[in-house]
mmCIF file of C-alpha atoms in Angstrom:
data_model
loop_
_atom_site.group_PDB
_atom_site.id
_atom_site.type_symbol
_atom_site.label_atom_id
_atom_site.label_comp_id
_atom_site.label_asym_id
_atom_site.label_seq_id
_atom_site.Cartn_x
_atom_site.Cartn_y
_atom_site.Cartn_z
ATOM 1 C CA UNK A 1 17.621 4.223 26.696
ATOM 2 C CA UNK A 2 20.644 4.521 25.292
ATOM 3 C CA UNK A 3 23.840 6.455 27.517
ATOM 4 C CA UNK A 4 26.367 8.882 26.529
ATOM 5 C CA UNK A 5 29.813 8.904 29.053
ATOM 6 C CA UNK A 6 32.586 11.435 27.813
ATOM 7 C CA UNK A 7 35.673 10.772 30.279
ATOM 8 C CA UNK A 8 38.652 13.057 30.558
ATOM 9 C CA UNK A 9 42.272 11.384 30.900
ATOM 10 C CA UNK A 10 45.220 13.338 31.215
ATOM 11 C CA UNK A 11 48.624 11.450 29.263
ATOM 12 C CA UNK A 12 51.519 14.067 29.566
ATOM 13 C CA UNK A 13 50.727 17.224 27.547
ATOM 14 C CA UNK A 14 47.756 15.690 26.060
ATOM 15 C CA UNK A 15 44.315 15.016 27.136
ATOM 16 C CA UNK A 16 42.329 12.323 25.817
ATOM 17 C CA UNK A 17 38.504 12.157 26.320
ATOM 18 C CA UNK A 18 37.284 8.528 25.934
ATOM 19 C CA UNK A 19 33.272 8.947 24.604
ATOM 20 C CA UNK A 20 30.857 5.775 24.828
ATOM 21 C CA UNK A 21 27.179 5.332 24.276
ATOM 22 C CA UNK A 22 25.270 7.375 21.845
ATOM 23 C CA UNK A 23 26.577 10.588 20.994
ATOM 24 C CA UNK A 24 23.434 12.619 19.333
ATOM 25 C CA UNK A 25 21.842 16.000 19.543
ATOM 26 C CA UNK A 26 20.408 15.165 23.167
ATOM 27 C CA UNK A 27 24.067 14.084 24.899
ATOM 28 C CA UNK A 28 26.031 16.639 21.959
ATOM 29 C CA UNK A 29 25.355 19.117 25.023
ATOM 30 C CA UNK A 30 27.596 17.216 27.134
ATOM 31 C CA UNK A 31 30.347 16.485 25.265
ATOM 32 C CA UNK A 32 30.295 20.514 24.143
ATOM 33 C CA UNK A 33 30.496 21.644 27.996
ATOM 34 C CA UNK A 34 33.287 18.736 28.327
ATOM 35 C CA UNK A 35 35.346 20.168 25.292
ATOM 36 C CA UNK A 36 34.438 24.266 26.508
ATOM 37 C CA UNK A 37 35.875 23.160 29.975
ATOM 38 C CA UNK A 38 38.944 22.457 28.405
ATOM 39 C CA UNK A 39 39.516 24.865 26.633
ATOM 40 C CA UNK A 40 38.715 27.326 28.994
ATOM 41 C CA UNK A 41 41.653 25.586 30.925
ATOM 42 C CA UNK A 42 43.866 25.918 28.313
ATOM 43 C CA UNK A 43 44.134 22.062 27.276
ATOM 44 C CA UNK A 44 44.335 22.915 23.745
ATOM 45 C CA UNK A 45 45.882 19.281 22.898
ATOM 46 C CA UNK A 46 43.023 16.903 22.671
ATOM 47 C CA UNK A 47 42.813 13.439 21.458
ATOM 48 C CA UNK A 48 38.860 11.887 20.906
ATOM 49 C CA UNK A 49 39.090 8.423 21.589
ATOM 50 C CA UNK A 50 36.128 6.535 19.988
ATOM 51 C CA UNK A 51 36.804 2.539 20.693
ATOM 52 C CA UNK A 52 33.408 2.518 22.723
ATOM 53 C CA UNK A 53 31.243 4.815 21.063
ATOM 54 C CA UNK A 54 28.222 3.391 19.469
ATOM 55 C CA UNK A 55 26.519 5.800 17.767
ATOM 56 C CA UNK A 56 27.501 9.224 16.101
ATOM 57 C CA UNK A 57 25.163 12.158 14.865
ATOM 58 C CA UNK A 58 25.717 15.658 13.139
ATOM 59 C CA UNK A 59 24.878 17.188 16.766
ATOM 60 C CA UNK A 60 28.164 15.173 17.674
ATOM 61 C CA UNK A 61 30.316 15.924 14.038
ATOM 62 C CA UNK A 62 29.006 19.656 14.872
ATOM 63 C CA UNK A 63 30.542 19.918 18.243
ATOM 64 C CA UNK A 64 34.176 18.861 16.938
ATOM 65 C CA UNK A 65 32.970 21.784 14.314
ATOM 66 C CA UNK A 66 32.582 24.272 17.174
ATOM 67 C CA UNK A 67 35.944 24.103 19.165
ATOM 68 C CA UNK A 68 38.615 23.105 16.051
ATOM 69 C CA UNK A 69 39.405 26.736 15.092
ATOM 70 C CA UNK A 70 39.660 27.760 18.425
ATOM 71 C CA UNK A 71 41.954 25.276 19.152
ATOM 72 C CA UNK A 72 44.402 25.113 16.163
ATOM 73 C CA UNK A 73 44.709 29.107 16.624
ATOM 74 C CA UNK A 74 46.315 27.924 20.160
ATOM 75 C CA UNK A 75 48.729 25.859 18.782
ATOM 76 C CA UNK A 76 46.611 22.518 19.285
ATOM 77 C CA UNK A 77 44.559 20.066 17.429
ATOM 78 C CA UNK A 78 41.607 17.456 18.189
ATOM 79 C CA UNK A 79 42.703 14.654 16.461
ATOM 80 C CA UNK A 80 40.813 11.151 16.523
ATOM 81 C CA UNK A 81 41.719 7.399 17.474
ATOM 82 C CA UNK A 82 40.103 4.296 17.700
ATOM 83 C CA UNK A 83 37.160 4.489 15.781
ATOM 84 C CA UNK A 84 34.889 1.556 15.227
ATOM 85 C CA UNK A 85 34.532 1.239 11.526
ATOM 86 C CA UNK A 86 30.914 2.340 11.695
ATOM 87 C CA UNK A 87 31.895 5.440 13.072
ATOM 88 C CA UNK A 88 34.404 5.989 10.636
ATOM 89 C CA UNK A 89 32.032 5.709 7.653
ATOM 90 C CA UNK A 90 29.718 8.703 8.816
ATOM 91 C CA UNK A 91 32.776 11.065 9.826
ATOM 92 C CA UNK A 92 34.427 9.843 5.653
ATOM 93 C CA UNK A 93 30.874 10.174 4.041
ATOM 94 C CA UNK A 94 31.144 13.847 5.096
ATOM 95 C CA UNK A 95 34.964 14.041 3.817
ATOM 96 C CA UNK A 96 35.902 14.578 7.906
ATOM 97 C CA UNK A 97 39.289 12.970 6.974
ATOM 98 C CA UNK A 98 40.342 16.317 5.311
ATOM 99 C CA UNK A 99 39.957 18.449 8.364
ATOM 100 C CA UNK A 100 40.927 16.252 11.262
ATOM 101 C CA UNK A 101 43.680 13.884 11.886
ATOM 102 C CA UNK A 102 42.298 10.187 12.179
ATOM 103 C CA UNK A 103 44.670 7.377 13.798
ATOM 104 C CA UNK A 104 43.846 3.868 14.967
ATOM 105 C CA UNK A 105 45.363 3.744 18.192
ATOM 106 C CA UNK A 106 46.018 6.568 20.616
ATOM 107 C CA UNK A 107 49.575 6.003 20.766
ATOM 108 C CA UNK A 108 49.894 7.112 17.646
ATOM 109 C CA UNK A 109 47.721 10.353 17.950
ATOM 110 C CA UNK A 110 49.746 10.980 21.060
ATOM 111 C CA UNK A 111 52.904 10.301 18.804
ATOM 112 C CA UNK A 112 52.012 13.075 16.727
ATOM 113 C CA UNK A 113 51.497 15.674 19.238
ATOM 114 C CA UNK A 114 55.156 14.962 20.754
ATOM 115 C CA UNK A 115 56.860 15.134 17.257
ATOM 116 C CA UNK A 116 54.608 18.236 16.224
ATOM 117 C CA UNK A 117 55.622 19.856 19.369
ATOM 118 C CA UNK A 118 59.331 19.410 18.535
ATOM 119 C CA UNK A 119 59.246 20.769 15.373
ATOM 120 C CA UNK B 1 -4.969 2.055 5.550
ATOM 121 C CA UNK B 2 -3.015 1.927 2.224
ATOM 122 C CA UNK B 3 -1.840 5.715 0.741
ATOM 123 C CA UNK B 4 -1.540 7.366 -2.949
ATOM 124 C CA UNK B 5 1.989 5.729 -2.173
ATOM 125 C CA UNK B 6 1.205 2.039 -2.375
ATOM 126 C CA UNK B 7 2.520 1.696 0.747
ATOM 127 C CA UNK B 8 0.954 -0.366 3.931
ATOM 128 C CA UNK B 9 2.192 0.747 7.152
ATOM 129 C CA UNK B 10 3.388 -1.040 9.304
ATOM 130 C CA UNK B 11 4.016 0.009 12.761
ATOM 131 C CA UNK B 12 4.569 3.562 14.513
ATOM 132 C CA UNK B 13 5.534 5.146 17.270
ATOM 133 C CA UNK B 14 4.740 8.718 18.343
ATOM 134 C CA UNK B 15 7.201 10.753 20.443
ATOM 135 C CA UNK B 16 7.167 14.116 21.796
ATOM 136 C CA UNK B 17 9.319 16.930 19.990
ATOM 137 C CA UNK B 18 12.649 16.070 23.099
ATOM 138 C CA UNK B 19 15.603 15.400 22.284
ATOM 139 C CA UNK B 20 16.016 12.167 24.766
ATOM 140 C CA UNK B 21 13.231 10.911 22.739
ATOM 141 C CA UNK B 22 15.560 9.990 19.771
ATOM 142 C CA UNK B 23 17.244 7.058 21.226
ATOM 143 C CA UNK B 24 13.661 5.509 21.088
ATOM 144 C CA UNK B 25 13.037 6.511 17.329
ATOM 145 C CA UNK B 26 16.417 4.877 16.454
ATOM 146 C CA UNK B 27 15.800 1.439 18.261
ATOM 147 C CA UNK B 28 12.087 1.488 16.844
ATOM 148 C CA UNK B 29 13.374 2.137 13.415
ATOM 149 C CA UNK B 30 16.670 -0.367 13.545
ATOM 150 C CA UNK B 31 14.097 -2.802 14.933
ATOM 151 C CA UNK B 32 12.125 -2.379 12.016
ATOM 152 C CA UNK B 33 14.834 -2.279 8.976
ATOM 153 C CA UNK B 34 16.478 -5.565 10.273
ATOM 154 C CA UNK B 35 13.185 -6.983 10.273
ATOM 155 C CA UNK B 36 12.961 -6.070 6.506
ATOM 156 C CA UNK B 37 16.503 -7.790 5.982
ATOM 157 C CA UNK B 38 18.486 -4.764 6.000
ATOM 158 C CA UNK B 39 21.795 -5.626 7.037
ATOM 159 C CA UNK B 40 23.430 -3.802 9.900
ATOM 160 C CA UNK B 41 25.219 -1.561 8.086
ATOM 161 C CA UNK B 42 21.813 -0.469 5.607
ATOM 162 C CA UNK B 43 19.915 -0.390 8.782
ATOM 163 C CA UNK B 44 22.103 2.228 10.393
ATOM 164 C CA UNK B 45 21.801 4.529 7.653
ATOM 165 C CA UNK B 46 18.220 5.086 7.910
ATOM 166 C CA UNK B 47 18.750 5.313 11.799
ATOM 167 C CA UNK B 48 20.906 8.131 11.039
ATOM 168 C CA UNK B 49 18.636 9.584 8.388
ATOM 169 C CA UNK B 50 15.980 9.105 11.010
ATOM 170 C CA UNK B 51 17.166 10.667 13.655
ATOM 171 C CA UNK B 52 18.616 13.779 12.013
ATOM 172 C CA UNK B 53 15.480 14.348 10.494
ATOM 173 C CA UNK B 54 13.491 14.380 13.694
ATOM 174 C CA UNK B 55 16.756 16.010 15.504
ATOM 175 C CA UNK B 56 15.446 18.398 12.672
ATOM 176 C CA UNK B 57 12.139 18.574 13.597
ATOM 177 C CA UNK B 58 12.901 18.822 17.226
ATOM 178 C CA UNK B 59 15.038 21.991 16.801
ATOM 179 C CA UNK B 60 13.865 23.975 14.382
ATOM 180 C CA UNK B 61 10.145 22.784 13.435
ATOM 181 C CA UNK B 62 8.858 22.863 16.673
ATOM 182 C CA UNK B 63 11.838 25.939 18.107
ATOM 183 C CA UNK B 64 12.753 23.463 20.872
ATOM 184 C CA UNK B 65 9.695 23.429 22.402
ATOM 185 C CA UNK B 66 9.809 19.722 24.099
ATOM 186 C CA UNK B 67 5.634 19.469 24.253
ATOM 187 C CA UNK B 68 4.624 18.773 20.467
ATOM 188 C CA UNK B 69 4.134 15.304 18.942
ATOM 189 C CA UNK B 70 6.421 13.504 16.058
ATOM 190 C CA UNK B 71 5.059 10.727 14.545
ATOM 191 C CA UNK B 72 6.991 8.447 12.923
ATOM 192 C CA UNK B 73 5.700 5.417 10.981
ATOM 193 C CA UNK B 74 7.096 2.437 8.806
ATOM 194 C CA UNK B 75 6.006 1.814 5.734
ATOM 195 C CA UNK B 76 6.733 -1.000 2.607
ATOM 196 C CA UNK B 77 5.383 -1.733 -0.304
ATOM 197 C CA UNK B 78 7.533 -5.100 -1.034
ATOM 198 C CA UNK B 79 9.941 -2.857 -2.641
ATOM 199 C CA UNK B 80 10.710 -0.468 -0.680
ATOM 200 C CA UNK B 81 11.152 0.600 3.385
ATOM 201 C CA UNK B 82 9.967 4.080 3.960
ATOM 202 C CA UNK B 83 10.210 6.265 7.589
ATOM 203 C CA UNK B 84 7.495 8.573 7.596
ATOM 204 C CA UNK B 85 7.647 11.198 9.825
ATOM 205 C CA UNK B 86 4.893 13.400 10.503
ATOM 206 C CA UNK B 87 4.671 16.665 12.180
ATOM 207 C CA UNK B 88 2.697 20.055 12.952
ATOM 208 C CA UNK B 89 5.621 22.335 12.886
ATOM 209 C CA UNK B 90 7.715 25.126 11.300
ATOM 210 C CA UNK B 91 7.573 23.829 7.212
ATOM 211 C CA UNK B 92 10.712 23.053 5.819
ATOM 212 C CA UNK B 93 11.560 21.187 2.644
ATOM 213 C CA UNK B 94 14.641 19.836 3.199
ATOM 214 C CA UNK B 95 14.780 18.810 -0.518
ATOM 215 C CA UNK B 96 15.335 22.499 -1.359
ATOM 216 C CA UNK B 97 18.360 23.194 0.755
ATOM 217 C CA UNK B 98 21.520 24.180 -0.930
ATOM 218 C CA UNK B 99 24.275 22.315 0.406
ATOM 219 C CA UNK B 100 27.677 23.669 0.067
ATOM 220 C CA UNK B 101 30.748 21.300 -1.388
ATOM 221 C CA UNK B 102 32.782 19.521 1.174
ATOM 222 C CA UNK B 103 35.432 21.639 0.587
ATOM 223 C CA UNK B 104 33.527 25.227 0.866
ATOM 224 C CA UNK B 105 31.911 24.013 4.323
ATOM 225 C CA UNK B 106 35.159 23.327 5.873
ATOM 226 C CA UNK B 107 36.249 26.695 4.543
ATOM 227 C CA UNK B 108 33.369 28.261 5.991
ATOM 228 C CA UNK B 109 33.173 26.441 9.192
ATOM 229 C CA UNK B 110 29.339 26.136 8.934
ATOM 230 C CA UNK B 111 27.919 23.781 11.651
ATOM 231 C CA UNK B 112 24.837 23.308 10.562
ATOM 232 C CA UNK B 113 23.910 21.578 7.536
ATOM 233 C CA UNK B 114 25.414 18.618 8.022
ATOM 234 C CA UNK B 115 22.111 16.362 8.906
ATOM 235 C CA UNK B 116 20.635 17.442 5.989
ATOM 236 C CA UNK B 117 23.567 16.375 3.594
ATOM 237 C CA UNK B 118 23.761 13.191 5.335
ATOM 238 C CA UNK B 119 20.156 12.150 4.894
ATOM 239 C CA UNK B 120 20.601 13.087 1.063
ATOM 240 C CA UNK B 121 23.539 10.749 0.858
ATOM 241 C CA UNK B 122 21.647 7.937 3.383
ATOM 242 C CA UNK B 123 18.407 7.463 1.520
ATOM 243 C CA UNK B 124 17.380 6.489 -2.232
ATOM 244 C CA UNK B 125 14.712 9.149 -2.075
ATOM 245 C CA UNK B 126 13.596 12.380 0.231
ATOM 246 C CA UNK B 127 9.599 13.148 -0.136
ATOM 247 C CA UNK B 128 7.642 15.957 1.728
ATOM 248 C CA UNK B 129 4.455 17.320 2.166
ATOM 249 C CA UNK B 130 3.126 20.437 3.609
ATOM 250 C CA UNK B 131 -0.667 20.708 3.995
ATOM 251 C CA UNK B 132 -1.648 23.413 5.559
ATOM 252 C CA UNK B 133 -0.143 23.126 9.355
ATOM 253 C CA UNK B 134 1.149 19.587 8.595
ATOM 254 C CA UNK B 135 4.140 18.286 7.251
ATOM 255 C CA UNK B 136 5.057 14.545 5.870
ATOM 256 C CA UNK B 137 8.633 13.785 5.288
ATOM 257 C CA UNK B 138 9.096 10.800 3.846
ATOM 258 C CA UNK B 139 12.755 8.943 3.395
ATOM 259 C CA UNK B 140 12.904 5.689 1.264
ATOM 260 C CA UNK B 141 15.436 3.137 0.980
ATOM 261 C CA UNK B 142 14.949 0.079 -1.581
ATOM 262 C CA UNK B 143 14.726 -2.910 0.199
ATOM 263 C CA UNK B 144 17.706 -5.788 -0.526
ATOM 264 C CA UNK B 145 17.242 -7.601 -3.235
ATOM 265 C CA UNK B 146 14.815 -5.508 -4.795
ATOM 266 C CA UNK B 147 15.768 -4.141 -8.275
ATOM 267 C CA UNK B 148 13.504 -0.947 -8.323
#
């Protein structure tokens, strides 16, 4: 059976969760509690990092759905790194790119929370 | 036990209506589509389709209820690869659901939806059947190399 990890880092004003496994409408619960924790804690900047997730469902698209108001209307984003290609395909299929910021590394999603912070 | 489809089946698996079922449906059905020569890629998008349809089925067919059956079986005809995925839930006729443009979703922030729209754009064609207490959704993707 197929696992589902979401782990919370904390790099200067930004948290990054790292997700791996399967992310589908069974472990979507988990990740939502994750992201509502956060929130709720007033970590508004949040990074997804996707290098070891396998798998990606609308249960999972649906939770970045949920908390991406909430968050820009707090003066932060959930922006996206490191996604394997395959991942990438499902979040583009469903023209995802227009809503969310998508970089390749972390670094450079971090990047972009210092210099929109600045400005 | 061949149907009005021309199809033979091929294997099945029956779960019941949980949602930590569906990490079995998707390794019985990858199993199955790389097995037919799908290549990775092909075979994860009628995972996907799968497992959004039973995700589906799960939620609002069967209210969450985790004690009903789903069964889902293969099926090919030499031409085709079809999941068939039977149930005794809620109807719904997915083919009839209006799905708003990419740019009027994001506008209205809808969450839901979005398994439906992805099956549409997964599979080469969306069948269903609703006798009585039973449905029978059927999603079919040609198999490579096939020109039909």
């Amino acid at each position: 059976m197929a696992t589902f990890t979401s782990t919370v880092r904390t790099v200067g004003a930004v948290t990054v969760i790292d997700l791996s496994g399967d992310l589908d409408a069974h472990t979507s619960v988990q990740l939502e509690r994750t992201i509502q924790d956060l929130i709720q804690k007033k970590h508004f900047n949040l990074i997804i990092n996707f290098s070891n997730l396998n798998y990606i469902s609308s249960a999972g698209l649906g939770v970045f759905m949920a908390f991406i108001d909430d968050v820009r209307a707090n003066g932060g984003d959930i922006k996206f790194s490191n996604m394997p290609e395959k991942i990438y395909q499902i979040f583009d299929l469903l023209g995802f790119p227009m809503l969310y910021e998508i970089y390749k590394d972390e670094r450079e999603a971090i990047e972009k929370f210092k210099t929109s912070a600045t400005t | 036990m061949a149907n009005t489809y021309g199809y033979n089946p091929y294997y099945a698996l029956t779960i019941l209506s949980r949602t930590d079922e569906l990490g079995r449906v998707r390794a019985f059905v990858r199993e199955a589509a790389l097995q037919f020569g799908f290549s990775a890629a092909d075979a994860e998008k009628i995972v996907l389709a799968t497992d959004e349809a039973c995700a589906n089925v799960i939620r609002h067919g069967y209210n969450g209820e985790p004690f009903h059956f789903i069964n889902i079986s293969i099926e090919t005809n030499g031409r085709a690869f079809a999941v068939v995925i039977d149930d005794d839930g809620k109807s719904y006729d997915l083919r009839t659901h209006i799905i708003p443009d990419t740019q009027q979703y994001f506008k209205e922030r809808q969450r839901g939806g979005l398994g439906i729209k992805l099956i549409r754009l997964l599979v080469d064609e969306i069948d269903y059947i609703a006798d009585g207490s039973h449905n029978r959704l059927r999603l079919t993707k040609r198999l490579p190399n096939s020109s039909e």
